Amino acid sequence: MQHYSGFGLLKHAMTHHENWQRVWRNPKPKDSYDVIIIGGGGHGLATAYYLAKEFGITNVAVIEKGYLGGGNTARNTTIVRSNYLWDESAHLYEHSMKLWEGLSQDLNYNVMFSQRGVLNLGHSLQDMRDINRRVNANRLNAIDGEVLDAKQVQEIVPHMDCSANRRYPVMGASWQPRGGVARHDAVAWGFARGADALGVDLLQQCAVEGFEIEDGTVTGVKTNLHGTIKAGKVGCVVAGNSGVVAGMAGFKLPLESHPLQALVSEPIKPILDTVVMSNYVHGYVSQSDKGDLVIGAGIDSYNGYGQRGSYPTIEHTVSAILELFPAFSRVRMNRQWGGIVDTCPDACPIMSKTPVENLFFNCGWGTGGFKATPGSGHVFAASLAKGEMHPLAAPFSIDRFHSGALIDEHGAAGVAH
Amino acid sequence: MFLIRCPYCEEDRGEEEFHASGEGHIIRPENPEACSDEEWGNYLFFRKNPRGIHHELWHHTIGCRKFFYITRDTQSYEIKETYKVGQKPAVSSDEVAKK
């Protein structure tokens, strides 16, 4: 793998940048792999990368029906934080946060991780009680967090209307300084490049059509392009399509797939240097390095796989942002899109063994999977390598929907992605 | 944006008057006390979540406030039919697959 550096940039400038090495190969698939990962998004590529790097399993293929990082990885709003309420999820997201902090160095790829802080606003007394409780829980788990009042929030975000005159006045916020944003595409590309360099085969434009299952054990994956490819273990990381792939293996999941929309404005001068989110008015906004405001809110209420949603949802999203930032009323919106999120009843992911032996699922990240990309990949890789779920992943088993040990993160997951 | 025909109001109304309540025709176990954990969990949480024809429960929230069913394609979002509670769908995924 060609090492990226400032010096390299200078060197290639001499030859008009025409001699850069391809970032990853386009390999011919082998007949069999130790591990096959279905889904070439951020989580799948991170899983493959950590399998090869940390656990020495390099005979790995990632099968992607479209192009790498072209699903929800390309469609999310790039927010990273770890201020979840319950121990199980707080530990998982904090594990991810620690990996984020060294990720660009680790991958030798600039993922543009910017710890610009994340504000979760409170607009009612109950909001503030919840915020106090969550920040206290975070601090007990050694996760940074502060409770701010309206005046302190105003100092951090001068352009937001924190006056008492609003219909939903800002009463305060939780503040996680280590939270922030990262460049979503770079995360997928960085993991893909790293995995490829370690020998992982990335098979694009190849759709999975079924599984080869013998005596309740998965032995291979049927594809449209390369026939059946044998596999020792299979990890399925396909987000919105998890229910469809689980159906191919003959079981159901406690998931429903919904469209989740986001939109960006035309690029404007720097106005917002942090991430603002509000569960109450239900919207969130940050500003990208390019200058566009990145805006999102809730899912469309109906099930859907169409990667688009309805106009009323966009209207609700924008009205929430204008409640916070009346000054944005003249900003024109540039693009709008939808992704398909696999929502779980308790707003927590599923990382689990399945009724089929050697078939593992990593899904249900719903509206907030991006922040977990490195952590999810790391613990899922550890679980695949060992054949047993990693301690951080164990509480997120499918069994919890039968045992009742749910991890209710609706409050902390909220609107915030 | 959907234009949805409420089978009770018998009018085409905008999507904002309605709320989707997920998969339809889920039958509550007759005797919950006698259910195993698995049966009860399956009833509460596990869903078909199909990519294609889906029979779903909707609520005419800002209208007659009645629940009714929609048969809808979750890929194209096309609404095939709406029908009252107690009725059976005329369109099923098997029939669509045959065409």
Coordinates of C-alpha atoms in Angstrom, one line a residue:
Chain A
M1 CA 0.0 0.0 0.0
Q2 CA 1.2 3.4 -0.9
H3 CA 1.8 5.4 2.3
Y4 CA 0.1 8.8 2.2
S5 CA 2.1 11.8 3.6
G6 CA 2.7 15.5 2.9
F7 CA 5.9 14.5 1.2
G8 CA 4.1 12.1 -1.1
L9 CA 1.7 14.8 -2.1
L10 CA 4.6 17.0 -3.0
K11 CA 6.3 14.2 -4.9
H12 CA 3.2 13.4 -6.9
A13 CA 2.6 17.1 -7.7
M14 CA 5.8 16.9 -9.8
T15 CA 4.1 14.3 -12.1
H16 CA 0.7 16.2 -12.1
H17 CA -0.8 13.6 -9.8
E18 CA -1.0 11.1 -12.6
N19 CA 0.9 8.2 -10.9
W20 CA -1.1 7.6 -7.8
Q21 CA -1.6 3.9 -7.0
R22 CA -5.1 2.6 -7.2
V23 CA -6.6 2.8 -3.7
W24 CA -7.9 -0.8 -3.8
R25 CA -7.7 -3.8 -6.1
N26 CA -10.6 -5.2 -8.1
P27 CA -9.9 -8.9 -7.3
K28 CA -11.1 -12.2 -8.8
P29 CA -13.0 -14.0 -6.0
K30 CA -11.6 -17.2 -4.6
D31 CA -13.7 -20.3 -4.2
S32 CA -13.7 -20.1 -0.5
Y33 CA -12.9 -17.7 2.4
D34 CA -12.5 -18.1 6.1
V35 CA -14.9 -15.2 6.6
I36 CA -17.4 -13.5 4.2
I37 CA -18.8 -10.1 5.2
I38 CA -22.0 -9.2 3.4
G39 CA -22.3 -5.5 3.0
G40 CA -19.6 -3.1 2.0
G41 CA -20.6 -0.1 4.1
G42 CA -18.6 1.5 6.9
H43 CA -19.4 -1.2 9.5
G44 CA -18.7 -4.1 7.1
L45 CA -15.5 -2.6 5.8
A46 CA -14.4 -1.8 9.4
T47 CA -15.2 -5.4 10.4
A48 CA -13.0 -6.7 7.5
Y49 CA -10.2 -4.3 8.4
Y50 CA -10.0 -5.3 12.1
L51 CA -10.4 -9.0 11.3
A52 CA -7.2 -8.7 9.2
K53 CA -5.3 -6.3 11.3
E54 CA -6.1 -7.2 14.9
F55 CA -7.1 -10.9 14.6
G56 CA -4.9 -12.1 11.8
I57 CA -7.7 -13.4 9.6
T58 CA -6.9 -12.2 6.1
N59 CA -8.7 -14.7 4.0
V60 CA -11.7 -12.5 4.0
A61 CA -14.1 -11.2 1.3
V62 CA -16.5 -8.3 1.5
I63 CA -19.5 -8.7 -0.8
E64 CA -21.3 -5.5 -1.8
K65 CA -24.2 -5.4 -4.2
G66 CA -23.6 -1.7 -5.2
Y67 CA -20.4 0.2 -4.6
L68 CA -18.4 0.6 -1.4
G69 CA -20.0 3.0 1.1
G70 CA -22.8 3.8 -1.2
G71 CA -25.7 3.1 1.2
N72 CA -26.3 4.7 4.6
T73 CA -22.5 5.4 4.9
A74 CA -22.9 7.9 2.1
R75 CA -26.3 9.2 3.3
N76 CA -25.9 9.8 7.1
T77 CA -25.2 13.2 8.7
T78 CA -21.8 12.2 10.1
I79 CA -22.3 13.0 13.8
V80 CA -20.1 11.2 16.3
R81 CA -20.8 11.1 20.1
S82 CA -20.9 8.6 22.9
N83 CA -23.2 10.1 25.5
Y84 CA -25.7 7.2 25.8
L85 CA -27.6 6.5 29.0
W86 CA -27.2 2.8 29.8
D87 CA -23.9 1.2 30.6
E88 CA -24.1 -1.4 27.8
S89 CA -24.5 1.2 25.0
A90 CA -22.3 3.8 26.7
H91 CA -19.4 1.3 26.8
L92 CA -19.9 0.3 23.2
Y93 CA -20.1 3.9 21.8
E94 CA -17.2 5.0 24.0
H95 CA -15.1 2.2 22.7
S96 CA -15.9 3.5 19.3
M97 CA -15.1 7.1 20.3
K98 CA -11.7 6.0 21.4
L99 CA -11.0 4.4 18.1
W100 CA -12.2 7.5 16.3
E101 CA -9.7 9.5 18.2
G102 CA -6.8 7.6 16.6
L103 CA -8.5 6.5 13.4
S104 CA -6.8 8.8 10.8
Q105 CA -3.3 7.8 12.1
D106 CA -4.3 4.2 12.3
L107 CA -5.7 4.1 8.7
N108 CA -3.1 6.5 7.3
Y109 CA -6.2 8.1 5.8
N110 CA -7.6 11.5 6.8
V111 CA -11.2 10.8 8.0
M112 CA -11.4 14.5 9.0
F113 CA -12.6 13.7 12.5
S114 CA -13.3 17.0 14.1
Q115 CA -14.2 17.1 17.8
R116 CA -16.2 20.2 17.7
G117 CA -18.6 19.2 20.5
V118 CA -22.2 18.1 20.5
L119 CA -25.1 19.9 22.1
N120 CA -28.3 18.1 23.0
L121 CA -30.8 20.9 23.8
G122 CA -33.4 20.8 26.5
H123 CA -36.7 22.7 26.2
S124 CA -38.6 21.6 29.2
L125 CA -38.1 20.9 32.9
Q126 CA -38.4 17.2 32.1
D127 CA -35.8 17.5 29.3
M128 CA -33.4 19.1 31.8
R129 CA -34.0 16.3 34.4
D130 CA -33.3 13.7 31.7
I131 CA -30.2 15.6 30.6
N132 CA -28.9 15.8 34.2
R133 CA -29.5 12.1 34.6
R134 CA -27.8 11.2 31.4
V135 CA -24.8 13.4 31.9
N136 CA -24.3 12.0 35.4
A137 CA -24.6 8.5 34.0
N138 CA -22.0 9.4 31.4
R139 CA -19.5 10.8 33.9
L140 CA -19.8 7.6 36.0
N141 CA -18.8 5.7 32.9
A142 CA -15.8 8.1 32.4
I143 CA -17.5 9.8 29.4
D144 CA -17.1 13.5 29.2
G145 CA -20.2 15.6 29.6
E146 CA -21.5 18.8 31.1
V147 CA -24.9 20.3 31.8
L148 CA -25.2 23.8 30.5
D149 CA -27.8 26.5 31.1
A150 CA -29.3 28.7 28.3
K151 CA -26.7 31.4 28.8
Q152 CA -23.8 29.0 28.4
V153 CA -25.4 27.5 25.3
Q154 CA -25.8 31.0 23.8
E155 CA -22.1 31.6 24.3
I156 CA -21.2 28.4 22.4
V157 CA -23.8 29.0 19.6
P158 CA -24.2 32.8 19.3
H159 CA -26.5 32.6 16.2
M160 CA -29.1 30.3 17.9
D161 CA -32.1 32.0 19.4
C162 CA -31.8 31.1 23.1
S163 CA -34.2 33.9 24.2
A164 CA -37.2 33.2 26.3
N165 CA -39.5 34.5 23.5
R166 CA -39.5 31.3 21.4
R167 CA -42.4 28.9 21.4
Y168 CA -40.0 26.3 22.8
P169 CA -37.3 28.3 24.6
V170 CA -33.9 26.6 25.1
M171 CA -33.5 25.9 28.8
G172 CA -30.1 24.3 28.6
A173 CA -28.2 21.4 27.1
S174 CA -25.9 18.5 27.6
W175 CA -22.5 19.2 26.1
Q176 CA -20.0 16.5 25.0
P177 CA -16.8 18.3 23.9
R178 CA -15.3 15.1 22.5
G179 CA -18.2 14.6 20.1
G180 CA -18.1 16.0 16.6
V181 CA -18.3 15.0 13.0
A182 CA -16.2 13.0 10.5
R183 CA -16.1 12.7 6.8
H184 CA -18.4 9.8 6.0
D185 CA -17.0 8.8 2.6
A186 CA -13.4 8.9 3.9
V187 CA -14.3 6.5 6.7
A188 CA -15.5 3.9 4.2
W189 CA -12.6 4.5 1.8
G190 CA -10.0 4.5 4.6
F191 CA -11.3 1.2 6.0
A192 CA -11.6 -0.3 2.4
R193 CA -8.0 0.7 1.5
G194 CA -6.7 -0.6 4.8
A195 CA -8.5 -3.9 4.5
D196 CA -7.5 -4.3 0.9
A197 CA -3.8 -3.7 1.7
L198 CA -4.0 -6.5 4.3
G199 CA -5.3 -9.0 1.7
V200 CA -9.1 -8.7 2.0
D201 CA -11.0 -9.1 -1.3
L202 CA -13.6 -6.4 -1.9
L203 CA -16.2 -7.7 -4.3
Q204 CA -18.4 -5.0 -5.6
Q205 CA -21.5 -5.1 -7.8
C206 CA -22.2 -8.6 -6.5
A207 CA -25.5 -9.3 -4.8
V208 CA -26.2 -12.1 -2.3
E209 CA -29.1 -14.2 -3.3
G210 CA -29.1 -16.8 -0.7
F211 CA -27.2 -19.0 1.7
E212 CA -25.9 -22.6 1.5
I213 CA -26.9 -24.1 4.8
E214 CA -26.1 -27.7 5.8
D215 CA -27.5 -29.2 9.0
G216 CA -28.2 -25.7 10.4
T217 CA -24.7 -24.4 9.6
V218 CA -23.9 -21.9 7.0
T219 CA -21.3 -23.1 4.5
G220 CA -21.5 -20.6 1.7
V221 CA -23.1 -17.6 0.1
K222 CA -25.0 -17.7 -3.2
T223 CA -24.3 -14.7 -5.3
N224 CA -25.6 -13.4 -8.6
L225 CA -22.2 -12.8 -10.1
H226 CA -19.8 -15.4 -8.8
G227 CA -22.0 -18.4 -8.1
T228 CA -21.7 -20.0 -4.6
I229 CA -18.7 -18.9 -2.6
K230 CA -17.8 -21.1 0.3
A231 CA -17.3 -19.6 3.8
G232 CA -16.2 -20.7 7.2
K233 CA -18.2 -17.9 8.9
V234 CA -20.5 -15.3 7.5
G235 CA -21.1 -11.8 9.0
C236 CA -24.0 -9.9 7.7
V237 CA -23.9 -6.1 8.0
V238 CA -26.5 -4.8 5.6
A239 CA -28.5 -2.3 7.6
G240 CA -31.9 -1.6 6.0
N241 CA -31.8 -4.9 4.1
S242 CA -31.1 -7.0 7.1
G243 CA -34.7 -8.3 7.2
V244 CA -34.5 -9.4 3.6
V245 CA -31.2 -11.2 4.1
A246 CA -32.4 -12.8 7.3
G247 CA -35.4 -14.1 5.3
M248 CA -33.0 -15.8 2.9
A249 CA -31.5 -17.7 5.9
G250 CA -35.0 -18.5 7.1
F251 CA -35.5 -16.4 10.3
K252 CA -37.1 -13.1 11.3
L253 CA -35.6 -10.2 13.0
P254 CA -37.2 -7.6 15.4
L255 CA -36.5 -4.9 12.8
E256 CA -38.5 -2.6 10.7
S257 CA -36.9 -0.6 7.8
H258 CA -37.9 3.0 7.5
P259 CA -36.8 5.9 5.2
L260 CA -34.7 8.5 7.0
Q261 CA -34.1 11.8 5.2
A262 CA -31.5 14.4 5.4
L263 CA -30.8 17.6 3.5
V264 CA -28.0 20.1 2.9
S265 CA -28.1 23.8 2.1
E266 CA -26.1 25.8 -0.3
P267 CA -22.6 26.4 1.0
I268 CA -22.4 29.5 3.3
K269 CA -19.7 31.2 5.3
P270 CA -18.8 29.6 8.6
I271 CA -21.6 30.2 11.0
L272 CA -21.9 27.1 13.2
D273 CA -18.8 25.4 14.6
T274 CA -20.5 22.7 16.6
V275 CA -23.3 20.2 16.4
V276 CA -26.7 21.2 17.7
M277 CA -29.5 18.7 18.2
S278 CA -32.8 18.9 19.9
N279 CA -35.1 15.9 20.7
Y280 CA -37.9 18.2 21.6
V281 CA -38.3 20.3 18.5
H282 CA -36.9 17.3 16.7
G283 CA -34.1 18.3 14.4
Y284 CA -30.3 18.6 14.3
V285 CA -27.8 20.7 12.3
S286 CA -24.1 21.0 11.8
Q287 CA -22.0 22.8 9.2
S288 CA -19.7 20.8 6.9
D289 CA -16.2 22.0 6.0
K290 CA -17.6 22.8 2.6
G291 CA -19.9 25.3 4.2
D292 CA -23.3 23.6 3.7
L293 CA -25.7 23.2 6.7
V294 CA -26.3 19.5 7.2
I295 CA -29.8 19.0 8.5
G296 CA -31.8 16.0 9.6
A297 CA -34.6 14.8 11.8
G298 CA -36.8 11.8 12.3
I299 CA -37.8 8.8 10.2
D300 CA -40.8 8.6 8.0
S301 CA -43.4 6.6 10.0
Y302 CA -44.1 3.9 7.3
N303 CA -41.9 1.0 6.3
G304 CA -40.0 1.5 3.1
Y305 CA -37.0 0.4 1.0
G306 CA -37.3 3.1 -1.6
Q307 CA -34.4 5.3 -0.3
R308 CA -36.7 8.3 -0.4
G309 CA -39.3 9.7 2.0
S310 CA -42.2 12.1 2.1
Y311 CA -42.3 15.9 1.9
P312 CA -44.2 16.5 5.2
T313 CA -41.2 15.0 7.0
I314 CA -38.9 17.4 5.3
E315 CA -41.2 20.3 6.3
H316 CA -41.2 19.2 9.9
T317 CA -37.4 18.9 9.8
V318 CA -36.9 22.4 8.5
S319 CA -39.5 24.0 10.8
A320 CA -37.6 22.5 13.8
I321 CA -34.3 24.0 12.6
L322 CA -36.0 27.4 12.1
E323 CA -37.4 27.3 15.6
L324 CA -33.7 27.2 16.8
F325 CA -32.2 29.3 14.1
P326 CA -34.6 31.9 12.7
A327 CA -31.6 33.4 10.9
F328 CA -31.5 30.3 8.5
S329 CA -34.9 31.1 7.0
R330 CA -33.4 32.6 3.9
V331 CA -30.9 29.8 3.3
R332 CA -31.7 27.7 0.3
M333 CA -31.6 24.0 0.4
N334 CA -29.4 22.3 -2.1
R335 CA -30.0 18.5 -2.0
Q336 CA -32.3 16.1 -0.1
W337 CA -32.1 12.4 0.1
G338 CA -33.2 9.3 2.0
G339 CA -31.5 6.2 3.3
I340 CA -33.1 3.0 4.7
V341 CA -32.5 2.5 8.4
D342 CA -33.3 -0.7 10.3
T343 CA -34.9 0.4 13.5
C344 CA -35.0 -1.8 16.6
P345 CA -37.8 -1.7 19.2
D346 CA -35.3 -0.5 21.9
A347 CA -33.3 1.8 19.7
C348 CA -30.2 -0.3 20.2
P349 CA -28.3 -2.4 17.7
I350 CA -28.2 -6.2 17.3
M351 CA -24.8 -7.9 17.2
S352 CA -25.5 -11.5 17.6
K353 CA -25.3 -15.1 16.7
T354 CA -28.4 -16.3 14.8
P355 CA -30.4 -19.5 14.6
V356 CA -28.0 -20.6 11.8
E357 CA -24.6 -21.7 13.1
N358 CA -21.6 -19.6 12.0
L359 CA -23.9 -16.9 10.6
F360 CA -23.6 -13.6 12.6
F361 CA -25.7 -10.5 12.2
N362 CA -24.6 -6.9 12.9
C363 CA -27.7 -4.7 12.3
G364 CA -30.4 -2.6 13.9
W365 CA -28.2 0.5 14.2
G366 CA -31.3 2.4 13.1
T367 CA -30.8 6.1 12.8
G368 CA -27.4 6.4 14.5
G369 CA -24.9 3.8 13.2
F370 CA -22.3 6.1 11.8
K371 CA -20.8 7.1 15.1
A372 CA -20.3 3.4 16.0
T373 CA -18.5 2.5 12.7
P374 CA -15.0 1.7 14.1
G375 CA -16.3 0.3 17.4
S376 CA -18.9 -1.9 15.8
G377 CA -16.4 -3.2 13.3
H378 CA -13.9 -3.9 16.0
V379 CA -16.1 -5.9 18.4
F380 CA -17.9 -7.6 15.5
A381 CA -14.5 -8.7 14.1
A382 CA -13.5 -10.0 17.5
S383 CA -16.7 -11.9 17.7
L384 CA -16.3 -13.5 14.3
A385 CA -12.7 -14.3 15.0
K386 CA -13.5 -16.1 18.3
G387 CA -16.9 -17.5 17.3
E388 CA -18.1 -16.0 20.6
M389 CA -19.6 -12.6 21.0
H390 CA -17.2 -10.0 22.4
P391 CA -18.2 -8.8 25.9
L392 CA -19.1 -5.4 24.6
A393 CA -21.4 -7.0 22.0
A394 CA -22.9 -9.7 24.2
P395 CA -25.7 -7.6 25.7
F396 CA -26.9 -6.8 22.1
S397 CA -27.9 -10.3 21.3
I398 CA -31.2 -11.1 19.5
D399 CA -32.1 -13.1 22.6
R400 CA -32.9 -9.9 24.5
F401 CA -36.2 -9.7 22.6
H402 CA -37.3 -13.0 24.2
S403 CA -35.6 -12.6 27.6
G404 CA -36.9 -9.0 28.0
A405 CA -33.4 -7.6 28.8
L406 CA -34.0 -4.6 26.4
I407 CA -31.6 -1.6 26.5
D408 CA -34.0 1.3 26.1
E409 CA -32.0 4.1 24.5
H410 CA -34.9 6.0 23.0
G411 CA -34.0 9.0 25.1
A412 CA -30.3 9.2 24.2
A413 CA -30.8 8.0 20.7
G414 CA -33.6 10.5 20.3
V415 CA -33.3 12.5 17.1
A416 CA -29.6 12.4 17.2
H417 CA -27.6 10.6 14.6
Chain B
M1 CA -46.4 12.3 -0.6
F2 CA -49.2 9.7 -0.4
L3 CA -52.8 10.3 -1.2
I4 CA -54.6 7.8 0.9
R5 CA -58.2 6.7 0.5
C6 CA -59.7 6.2 4.0
P7 CA -62.1 3.3 3.7
Y8 CA -64.4 4.9 6.3
C9 CA -64.4 8.5 5.1
E10 CA -64.4 7.3 1.5
E11 CA -62.2 10.2 0.5
D12 CA -58.7 10.6 -0.9
R13 CA -56.8 12.5 1.8
G14 CA -53.2 13.7 2.2
E15 CA -50.6 11.7 4.0
E16 CA -50.3 14.2 6.9
E17 CA -53.7 13.2 8.2
F18 CA -52.5 9.7 8.8
H19 CA -50.1 7.8 10.9
A20 CA -48.5 4.5 10.0
S21 CA -48.6 1.9 12.8
G22 CA -46.5 -0.9 11.3
E23 CA -47.4 -4.4 10.2
G24 CA -51.1 -5.2 10.2
H25 CA -53.0 -8.4 11.1
I26 CA -50.8 -9.1 14.1
I27 CA -53.0 -11.3 16.4
R28 CA -52.5 -10.9 20.1
P29 CA -52.1 -14.3 21.7
E30 CA -55.4 -15.3 23.3
N31 CA -53.9 -16.3 26.6
P32 CA -50.7 -14.3 27.2
E33 CA -50.1 -16.0 30.6
A34 CA -49.8 -19.3 28.8
C35 CA -47.2 -18.0 26.2
S36 CA -43.6 -19.0 26.3
D37 CA -41.0 -16.2 26.4
E38 CA -40.4 -17.0 22.7
E39 CA -44.0 -16.7 21.6
W40 CA -44.6 -13.5 23.6
G41 CA -41.3 -11.9 22.2
N42 CA -42.2 -12.9 18.7
Y43 CA -45.7 -11.3 19.1
L44 CA -44.3 -8.1 20.5
F45 CA -41.2 -7.5 18.5
F46 CA -40.5 -9.7 15.4
R47 CA -41.8 -8.4 12.1
K48 CA -42.0 -9.5 8.5
N49 CA -40.5 -6.2 7.2
P50 CA -40.8 -7.3 3.6
R51 CA -39.3 -5.6 0.6
G52 CA -42.4 -5.6 -1.6
I53 CA -46.1 -6.1 -0.7
H54 CA -46.8 -5.2 2.9
H55 CA -50.2 -5.2 4.7
E56 CA -50.0 -2.5 7.3
L57 CA -52.1 -0.8 9.9
W58 CA -52.7 2.9 9.5
H59 CA -54.6 5.4 11.7
H60 CA -56.6 8.3 10.3
T61 CA -55.3 10.5 13.1
I62 CA -56.6 13.9 12.0
G63 CA -59.7 12.6 10.4
C64 CA -62.2 9.9 11.5
R65 CA -59.6 8.6 13.9
K66 CA -60.3 5.0 12.9
F67 CA -57.7 2.3 12.2
F68 CA -57.7 0.6 8.8
Y69 CA -55.4 -1.4 6.6
I70 CA -53.3 -0.5 3.5
T71 CA -51.7 -2.9 1.1
R72 CA -48.6 -1.1 -0.1
D73 CA -45.4 -1.9 -2.0
T74 CA -42.5 -0.9 0.3
Q75 CA -40.1 -0.7 -2.7
S76 CA -42.2 1.5 -5.1
Y77 CA -44.4 2.9 -2.3
E78 CA -47.5 2.3 -4.5
I79 CA -50.7 1.9 -2.5
K80 CA -52.5 -1.1 -3.9
E81 CA -55.7 -0.9 -1.8
T82 CA -57.1 0.2 1.5
Y83 CA -59.6 -1.8 3.5
K84 CA -61.5 -1.8 6.8
V85 CA -60.6 -3.7 9.9
G86 CA -62.2 -7.1 9.8
Q87 CA -61.9 -7.3 6.0
K88 CA -59.3 -9.3 4.1
P89 CA -56.8 -7.9 1.6
A90 CA -57.6 -8.4 -2.1
V91 CA -53.9 -8.1 -3.1
S92 CA -51.3 -10.4 -1.7
S93 CA -47.6 -10.8 -2.4
D94 CA -48.2 -14.3 -4.0
E95 CA -50.6 -12.8 -6.6
V96 CA -48.3 -9.9 -7.4
A97 CA -45.4 -12.3 -7.9
K98 CA -47.5 -14.4 -10.4
K99 CA -48.1 -11.4 -12.6

